[in-house]
mmCIF file of C-alpha atoms in Angstrom:
data_model
loop_
_atom_site.group_PDB
_atom_site.id
_atom_site.type_symbol
_atom_site.label_atom_id
_atom_site.label_comp_id
_atom_site.label_asym_id
_atom_site.label_seq_id
_atom_site.Cartn_x
_atom_site.Cartn_y
_atom_site.Cartn_z
ATOM 1 C CA MET A 227 71.430 -14.211 74.139
ATOM 2 C CA ARG A 228 72.267 -17.675 75.615
ATOM 3 C CA LEU A 229 69.898 -19.931 76.427
ATOM 4 C CA GLY A 230 69.686 -20.734 80.020
ATOM 5 C CA ILE A 231 69.450 -17.642 81.302
ATOM 6 C CA LYS A 232 66.849 -16.607 84.046
ATOM 7 C CA THR A 233 63.878 -15.017 82.797
ATOM 8 C CA ASP A 234 60.299 -14.513 83.202
ATOM 9 C CA ASP A 235 59.642 -14.162 79.495
ATOM 10 C CA GLN A 236 57.163 -17.517 78.900
ATOM 11 C CA PHE A 237 58.491 -18.076 75.367
ATOM 12 C CA LEU A 238 62.207 -17.977 76.687
ATOM 13 C CA VAL A 239 61.111 -20.342 79.721
ATOM 14 C CA LYS A 240 60.161 -23.169 77.055
ATOM 15 C CA LEU A 241 63.134 -22.444 75.421
ATOM 16 C CA ASN A 242 65.315 -23.027 78.260
ATOM 17 C CA GLU A 243 63.492 -25.879 79.448
ATOM 18 C CA LYS A 244 64.105 -27.671 76.010
ATOM 19 C CA ASN A 245 68.123 -26.168 76.383
ATOM 20 C CA GLU A 246 68.351 -27.907 79.698
ATOM 21 C CA GLN A 247 67.321 -31.172 77.995
ATOM 22 C CA ILE A 248 69.655 -30.892 75.245
ATOM 23 C CA GLN A 249 72.699 -30.403 77.340
ATOM 24 C CA ASP A 250 71.685 -33.235 79.619
ATOM 25 C CA VAL A 251 71.736 -35.607 76.741
ATOM 26 C CA PHE A 252 74.781 -34.064 75.399
ATOM 27 C CA THR A 253 76.668 -34.430 78.395
ATOM 28 C CA GLU A 254 75.297 -38.020 78.630
ATOM 29 C CA LYS A 255 77.017 -38.669 75.400
ATOM 30 C CA ILE A 256 80.151 -37.750 76.752
ATOM 31 C CA LYS A 257 79.919 -39.270 79.906
ATOM 32 C CA LYS A 258 79.792 -42.597 77.645
ATOM 33 C CA LEU A 259 82.348 -41.433 74.751
ATOM 34 C CA ALA A 260 84.792 -40.607 77.932
ATOM 35 C CA GLU A 261 84.585 -44.104 79.545
ATOM 36 C CA LYS A 262 88.030 -44.800 80.861
ATOM 37 C CA TYR A 263 89.615 -47.852 80.361
ATOM 38 C CA LEU A 264 93.301 -48.920 81.126
ATOM 39 C CA ILE A 265 96.319 -49.091 78.436
ATOM 40 C CA ASP A 266 100.158 -49.983 79.253
ATOM 41 C CA VAL A 267 102.711 -47.166 78.868
ATOM 42 C CA MET A 268 106.382 -46.957 79.335
ATOM 43 C CA LEU A 269 107.929 -44.477 81.606
ATOM 44 C CA GLN A 270 111.009 -42.503 81.184
ATOM 45 C CA ASP A 271 113.192 -44.873 83.148
ATOM 46 C CA GLY A 272 111.817 -48.303 80.744
ATOM 47 C CA SER A 273 109.127 -49.062 83.604
ATOM 48 C CA VAL A 274 105.737 -50.246 82.578
ATOM 49 C CA LYS A 275 102.450 -49.282 84.289
ATOM 50 C CA LYS A 276 98.880 -49.012 83.684
ATOM 51 C CA GLN A 277 97.188 -45.920 82.777
ATOM 52 C CA GLU A 278 93.613 -44.382 82.464
ATOM 53 C CA THR A 279 92.554 -43.331 78.931
ATOM 54 C CA PHE A 280 89.970 -42.804 76.729
ATOM 55 C CA ASP A 281 88.985 -42.964 73.015
ATOM 56 C CA ALA A 282 89.541 -39.272 71.673
ATOM 57 C CA GLN A 283 89.092 -40.719 68.233
ATOM 58 C CA LYS A 284 85.422 -40.489 68.853
ATOM 59 C CA ILE A 285 84.746 -37.275 69.084
ATOM 60 C CA GLU A 286 84.670 -36.013 65.686
ATOM 61 C CA PRO A 287 82.425 -38.808 64.316
ATOM 62 C CA LEU A 288 80.365 -37.596 67.267
ATOM 63 C CA PHE A 289 80.266 -33.937 66.000
ATOM 64 C CA LYS A 290 79.649 -34.987 62.488
ATOM 65 C CA ASN A 291 76.889 -36.801 63.407
ATOM 66 C CA ILE A 292 75.231 -33.948 64.903
ATOM 67 C CA GLU A 293 75.929 -31.934 61.850
ATOM 68 C CA ILE A 294 74.105 -34.255 59.738
ATOM 69 C CA GLY A 295 70.946 -34.273 61.796
ATOM 70 C CA LEU A 296 71.093 -30.331 61.480
ATOM 71 C CA GLU A 297 70.070 -30.038 57.980
ATOM 72 C CA GLY A 298 69.681 -26.894 56.833
ATOM 73 C CA TRP A 299 72.298 -25.307 59.555
ATOM 74 C CA THR A 300 75.914 -23.732 58.112
ATOM 75 C CA LEU A 301 78.898 -25.084 59.663
ATOM 76 C CA ARG A 302 81.183 -22.772 60.974
ATOM 77 C CA GLY A 303 83.817 -25.286 61.571
ATOM 78 C CA ILE A 304 84.765 -28.601 63.310
ATOM 79 C CA SER A 305 88.107 -27.885 64.795
ATOM 80 C CA SER A 306 90.630 -28.423 67.558
ATOM 81 C CA THR A 307 93.151 -26.241 69.780
ATOM 82 C CA ASN A 308 96.190 -28.255 71.584
ATOM 83 C CA ASN A 309 97.808 -25.823 73.926
ATOM 84 C CA GLU A 310 100.527 -27.104 76.246
ATOM 85 C CA GLY A 311 98.995 -30.797 77.074
ATOM 86 C CA LEU A 312 95.175 -29.117 76.663
ATOM 87 C CA ARG A 313 93.425 -30.229 73.831
ATOM 88 C CA ARG A 314 89.996 -28.722 72.936
ATOM 89 C CA ASN A 315 87.798 -30.004 70.350
ATOM 90 C CA PHE A 316 84.708 -28.177 68.783
ATOM 91 C CA ILE A 317 81.838 -27.656 66.483
ATOM 92 C CA LYS A 318 79.869 -24.393 65.669
ATOM 93 C CA LEU A 319 76.700 -24.155 63.577
ATOM 94 C CA ASP A 320 74.183 -21.750 63.068
ATOM 95 C CA LYS A 321 70.624 -20.926 61.084
ATOM 96 C CA ILE A 322 68.728 -18.247 60.278
ATOM 97 C CA VAL A 323 64.947 -17.851 61.335
ATOM 98 C CA GLU A 324 63.156 -15.064 59.539
ATOM 99 C CA ASN A 325 64.962 -12.421 61.189
ATOM 100 C CA CYS A 326 66.889 -14.303 64.219
ATOM 101 C CA GLN A 327 69.988 -16.447 64.135
ATOM 102 C CA ILE A 328 70.175 -19.449 65.997
ATOM 103 C CA SER A 329 73.991 -20.543 67.102
ATOM 104 C CA LEU A 330 75.150 -23.879 68.692
ATOM 105 C CA HIS A 331 78.401 -24.192 70.314
ATOM 106 C CA LEU A 332 79.281 -27.762 70.987
ATOM 107 C CA SER A 333 83.123 -28.556 72.705
ATOM 108 C CA LEU A 334 84.917 -30.804 74.538
ATOM 109 C CA GLN A 335 88.012 -30.201 76.711
ATOM 110 C CA TYR A 336 90.683 -32.785 78.048
ATOM 111 C CA HIS A 337 94.411 -33.145 79.023
ATOM 112 C CA VAL A 338 97.083 -34.908 77.036
ATOM 113 C CA LEU A 339 99.597 -36.681 78.452
ATOM 114 C CA LEU A 340 102.664 -38.020 76.959
ATOM 115 C CA PHE A 341 104.220 -41.650 77.487
ATOM 116 C CA TYR A 342 106.451 -43.817 75.553
ATOM 117 C CA GLN A 343 104.867 -47.159 74.091
ATOM 118 C CA PRO A 344 106.010 -50.232 75.825
ATOM 119 C CA ASN A 345 108.062 -51.199 73.454
ATOM 120 C CA TYR A 346 112.111 -52.063 73.357
ATOM 121 C CA GLU A 347 112.654 -49.638 70.809
ATOM 122 C CA VAL A 348 112.380 -46.902 72.971
ATOM 123 C CA MET A 349 115.497 -47.729 75.430
ATOM 124 C CA LYS A 350 117.508 -48.699 72.332
ATOM 125 C CA LYS A 351 116.821 -44.891 70.735
ATOM 126 C CA GLN A 352 117.050 -43.419 74.063
ATOM 127 C CA LYS A 353 120.466 -44.827 74.220
ATOM 128 C CA GLU A 354 121.698 -44.209 70.751
ATOM 129 C CA LEU A 355 120.363 -40.939 71.319
ATOM 130 C CA SER A 356 122.255 -40.402 75.104
ATOM 131 C CA ASP A 357 125.774 -41.791 73.155
ATOM 132 C CA PHE A 358 125.486 -39.711 70.029
ATOM 133 C CA MET A 359 124.978 -36.369 72.428
ATOM 134 C CA ASP A 360 128.164 -37.389 74.530
ATOM 135 C CA GLU A 361 130.211 -37.739 71.277
ATOM 136 C CA THR A 362 129.200 -34.938 69.623
ATOM 137 C CA LYS A 363 129.600 -32.592 72.611
ATOM 138 C CA LYS A 364 133.502 -32.645 72.403
ATOM 139 C CA HIS A 365 133.010 -31.881 68.575
ATOM 140 C CA GLU A 366 130.601 -29.045 69.337
ATOM 141 C CA GLU A 367 133.172 -27.481 71.439
ATOM 142 C CA GLU A 368 135.761 -27.990 68.988
ATOM 143 C CA LEU A 369 133.664 -26.060 65.992
ATOM 144 C CA THR A 370 133.093 -23.749 68.570
ATOM 145 C CA LYS A 371 136.480 -22.650 69.218
ATOM 146 C CA LYS A 372 137.094 -23.047 65.439
ATOM 147 C CA SER A 373 134.729 -20.173 65.003
ATOM 148 C CA ASP A 374 135.973 -18.303 67.804
ATOM 149 C CA LYS A 375 139.436 -18.304 65.870
ATOM 150 C CA ILE A 376 137.717 -17.420 62.429
ATOM 151 C CA ILE A 377 135.751 -14.214 63.928
ATOM 152 C CA LEU A 378 139.264 -13.125 65.262
ATOM 153 C CA LYS A 379 140.948 -14.060 62.373
ATOM 154 C CA LYS A 380 138.226 -12.058 59.996
ATOM 155 C CA LEU A 381 138.309 -9.066 62.315
ATOM 156 C CA LYS A 382 142.186 -8.527 62.018
ATOM 157 C CA GLU A 383 141.934 -8.925 58.194
ATOM 158 C CA ALA A 384 138.999 -6.216 58.268
ATOM 159 C CA GLY A 385 141.889 -3.542 59.954
ATOM 160 C CA TYR A 386 141.207 -4.268 63.461
ATOM 161 C CA LYS A 387 144.793 -5.272 64.530
ATOM 162 C CA ASP A 388 145.801 -3.992 67.661
ATOM 163 C CA LEU A 389 143.072 -4.826 69.885
ATOM 164 C CA ASP A 390 142.787 -7.580 72.486
ATOM 165 C CA PRO A 391 140.301 -10.651 72.001
ATOM 166 C CA GLU A 392 137.684 -9.064 74.164
ATOM 167 C CA SER A 393 137.482 -5.669 72.548
ATOM 168 C CA LEU A 394 137.215 -7.747 69.221
ATOM 169 C CA PHE A 395 134.576 -9.676 70.433
ATOM 170 C CA GLU A 396 132.905 -6.285 71.551
ATOM 171 C CA ILE A 397 133.025 -5.278 67.949
ATOM 172 C CA PHE A 398 131.598 -8.296 66.582
ATOM 173 C CA TYR A 399 128.397 -8.140 68.744
ATOM 174 C CA SER A 400 128.022 -4.103 68.298
ATOM 175 C CA GLU A 401 128.546 -3.910 63.802
ATOM 176 C CA ASP A 402 125.705 -5.746 62.197
ATOM 177 C CA LYS A 403 127.381 -5.739 59.322
ATOM 178 C CA ILE A 404 130.329 -7.124 59.950
ATOM 179 C CA ARG A 405 129.083 -9.782 62.076
ATOM 180 C CA GLU A 406 126.578 -10.559 59.324
ATOM 181 C CA LYS A 407 129.400 -11.268 56.959
ATOM 182 C CA ILE A 408 131.512 -13.042 59.212
ATOM 183 C CA MET A 409 128.728 -15.283 60.474
ATOM 184 C CA ASP A 410 128.459 -16.261 56.777
ATOM 185 C CA GLU A 411 131.975 -17.254 56.404
ATOM 186 C CA ILE A 412 131.634 -19.172 59.574
ATOM 187 C CA LYS A 413 128.413 -20.886 58.125
ATOM 188 C CA THR A 414 130.641 -21.920 55.136
ATOM 189 C CA GLU A 415 133.744 -23.319 57.127
ATOM 190 C CA THR A 416 131.564 -25.248 59.542
ATOM 191 C CA SER A 417 128.318 -25.804 58.210
ATOM 192 C CA GLY A 418 129.276 -29.851 56.778
ATOM 193 C CA ASN A 419 129.822 -30.777 60.367
ATOM 194 C CA LEU A 420 127.295 -28.876 61.991
ATOM 195 C CA ASP A 421 124.685 -29.791 59.286
ATOM 196 C CA ASP A 422 125.488 -33.575 59.473
ATOM 197 C CA ILE A 423 125.027 -33.422 63.531
ATOM 198 C CA ASN A 424 122.049 -31.358 63.678
ATOM 199 C CA GLN A 425 120.504 -33.754 61.154
ATOM 200 C CA HIS A 426 121.354 -37.061 62.929
ATOM 201 C CA LYS A 427 120.191 -35.793 66.099
ATOM 202 C CA ASN A 428 116.901 -34.568 64.844
ATOM 203 C CA LYS A 429 116.452 -37.632 63.006
ATOM 204 C CA LEU A 430 117.102 -39.838 66.561
ATOM 205 C CA LEU A 431 114.629 -37.288 68.344
ATOM 206 C CA LYS A 432 112.027 -38.113 65.816
ATOM 207 C CA ASN A 433 112.600 -41.724 66.306
ATOM 208 C CA LEU A 434 111.681 -41.306 69.693
ATOM 209 C CA ASP A 435 108.539 -38.867 68.923
ATOM 210 C CA ASP A 436 107.455 -41.975 66.645
ATOM 211 C CA LEU A 437 106.974 -44.153 69.635
ATOM 212 C CA LEU A 438 104.973 -41.541 71.988
ATOM 213 C CA LEU A 439 101.681 -42.599 73.270
ATOM 214 C CA GLU A 440 99.082 -39.979 73.687
ATOM 215 C CA ILE A 441 96.907 -40.586 76.997
ATOM 216 C CA TYR A 442 93.980 -38.357 77.660
ATOM 217 C CA GLN A 443 92.435 -37.249 80.870
ATOM 218 C CA ILE A 444 88.890 -35.631 81.251
ATOM 219 C CA GLU A 445 86.190 -34.884 83.477
ATOM 220 C CA PRO A 446 82.877 -35.432 81.786
ATOM 221 C CA ILE A 447 81.200 -32.857 83.133
ATOM 222 C CA LEU A 448 78.979 -29.597 82.032
ATOM 223 C CA ILE A 449 81.002 -26.361 81.961
ATOM 224 C CA ASP A 450 80.316 -22.606 81.075
ATOM 225 C CA GLU A 451 82.811 -21.092 78.746
ATOM 226 C CA THR A 452 84.359 -19.238 81.216
ATOM 227 C CA ARG A 453 85.572 -22.527 82.768
ATOM 228 C CA LEU A 454 86.382 -23.524 79.482
ATOM 229 C CA VAL A 455 88.811 -20.704 78.670
ATOM 230 C CA SER A 456 90.187 -21.018 82.134
ATOM 231 C CA GLY A 457 91.432 -24.548 80.925
ATOM 232 C CA GLU A 458 89.136 -26.695 82.984
ATOM 233 C CA GLU A 459 88.140 -30.065 81.817
ATOM 234 C CA GLY A 460 84.710 -30.716 80.756
ATOM 235 C CA CYS A 461 81.824 -30.136 77.793
ATOM 236 C CA VAL A 462 80.074 -27.215 76.842
ATOM 237 C CA CYS A 463 76.728 -26.913 74.758
ATOM 238 C CA ASN A 464 75.575 -23.552 74.174
ATOM 239 C CA ILE A 465 72.719 -22.232 72.431
ATOM 240 C CA ASP A 466 72.181 -18.195 71.199
ATOM 241 C CA ILE A 467 69.680 -16.885 69.814
ATOM 242 C CA GLU A 468 69.792 -13.167 68.533
ATOM 243 C CA GLU A 469 68.019 -10.737 66.252
ATOM 244 C CA ILE A 470 69.042 -9.547 62.977
ATOM 245 C CA LYS A 471 68.651 -6.020 62.162
ATOM 246 C CA ASN A 472 70.018 -4.322 59.191
ATOM 247 C CA ASN A 473 71.796 -7.393 57.860
ATOM 248 C CA GLN A 474 73.584 -7.036 61.397
ATOM 249 C CA LYS A 475 73.470 -9.360 64.572
ATOM 250 C CA THR A 476 72.337 -7.123 67.643
ATOM 251 C CA GLY A 477 73.320 -9.867 70.362
ATOM 252 C CA SER A 478 69.874 -9.356 72.058
ATOM 253 C CA PHE A 479 66.819 -11.111 71.806
ATOM 254 C CA ASP A 480 63.457 -9.648 72.578
ATOM 255 C CA SER A 481 60.546 -12.184 72.129
ATOM 256 C CA ASN A 482 58.154 -9.361 71.920
ATOM 257 C CA ASN A 483 59.781 -8.208 68.740
ATOM 258 C CA ILE A 484 58.878 -11.814 67.642
ATOM 259 C CA THR A 485 55.932 -12.978 65.710
ATOM 260 C CA ASP A 486 53.917 -16.286 66.805
ATOM 261 C CA ASN A 487 54.879 -17.561 63.597
ATOM 262 C CA VAL A 488 58.458 -17.094 63.803
ATOM 263 C CA LYS A 489 58.501 -18.095 67.336
ATOM 264 C CA GLU A 490 56.979 -21.333 66.261
ATOM 265 C CA LYS A 491 59.889 -21.736 63.674
ATOM 266 C CA ILE A 492 62.397 -21.303 66.837
ATOM 267 C CA GLN A 493 60.709 -23.806 68.797
ATOM 268 C CA THR A 494 60.618 -26.057 65.866
ATOM 269 C CA VAL A 495 64.566 -25.446 64.887
ATOM 270 C CA ILE A 496 65.670 -26.078 69.053
ATOM 271 C CA ASN A 497 63.683 -29.471 69.010
ATOM 272 C CA GLN A 498 66.101 -30.093 65.745
ATOM 273 C CA VAL A 499 68.919 -29.362 68.054
ATOM 274 C CA PHE A 500 67.831 -31.996 70.850
ATOM 275 C CA SER A 501 66.929 -34.479 68.090
ATOM 276 C CA ALA A 502 70.162 -34.196 66.571
ATOM 277 C CA VAL A 503 71.947 -34.594 69.686
ATOM 278 C CA GLN A 504 69.775 -37.426 70.789
ATOM 279 C CA ASN A 505 70.317 -39.582 67.716
ATOM 280 C CA ALA A 506 73.874 -38.924 67.199
ATOM 281 C CA ASN A 507 76.501 -41.757 67.820
#
């Protein structure tokens, strides 16, 4: 059961109040972490402009400091995901309290934009790549023609002599064994040239990639996991509590099943979360 859900249970009402305080403190931490500053970036055309960003390198140290404050908790992971310019950093921990498990999930989701560093090398490498692509285009066309000739030649050698080129290519694409054998021979006869071209092209592309600059954008507000999954920017701070029966998590929690002693221990653990978040830098 997730804390924050409306309830008439007085024990859970108290936990919800503390949970709200934890969320408020965490959100303030994220607002401070996500303070924007301006940085120079270069566009594709070589022009330079100012762009707002924040220091995403501060996220993991914040999570680690929170973890340090949660002594006795089990860390389930500090990690990040990156999906088409949307990045998520998160930490998950849990703690067993008698016959209950308390889980904490903190997450931060933001967009990543790519620009070039304001460096003359960018324009230089772009021109070098453009010139190379122009030079190799004709060479690649020649290699393609050479490959076609090899296909026709090998098919005729295999006994397909009295067919027009179109029929020969139909055989080539429909007969797997023949195609594999011919492709191996094509690779042997042309690989030196193609390998050199691809190797140099990849080197130039890597040189440009090394000059890329990541810019981070976030709206530092508290969101729920539904909005997180849908790709919204923001932060998540969730605490779940559930009973354990027969060594299995039940997914539910009923305070009527819990002794006063266990309730006291749970409150202590929730207070520990508040202190860990509040004291983290």
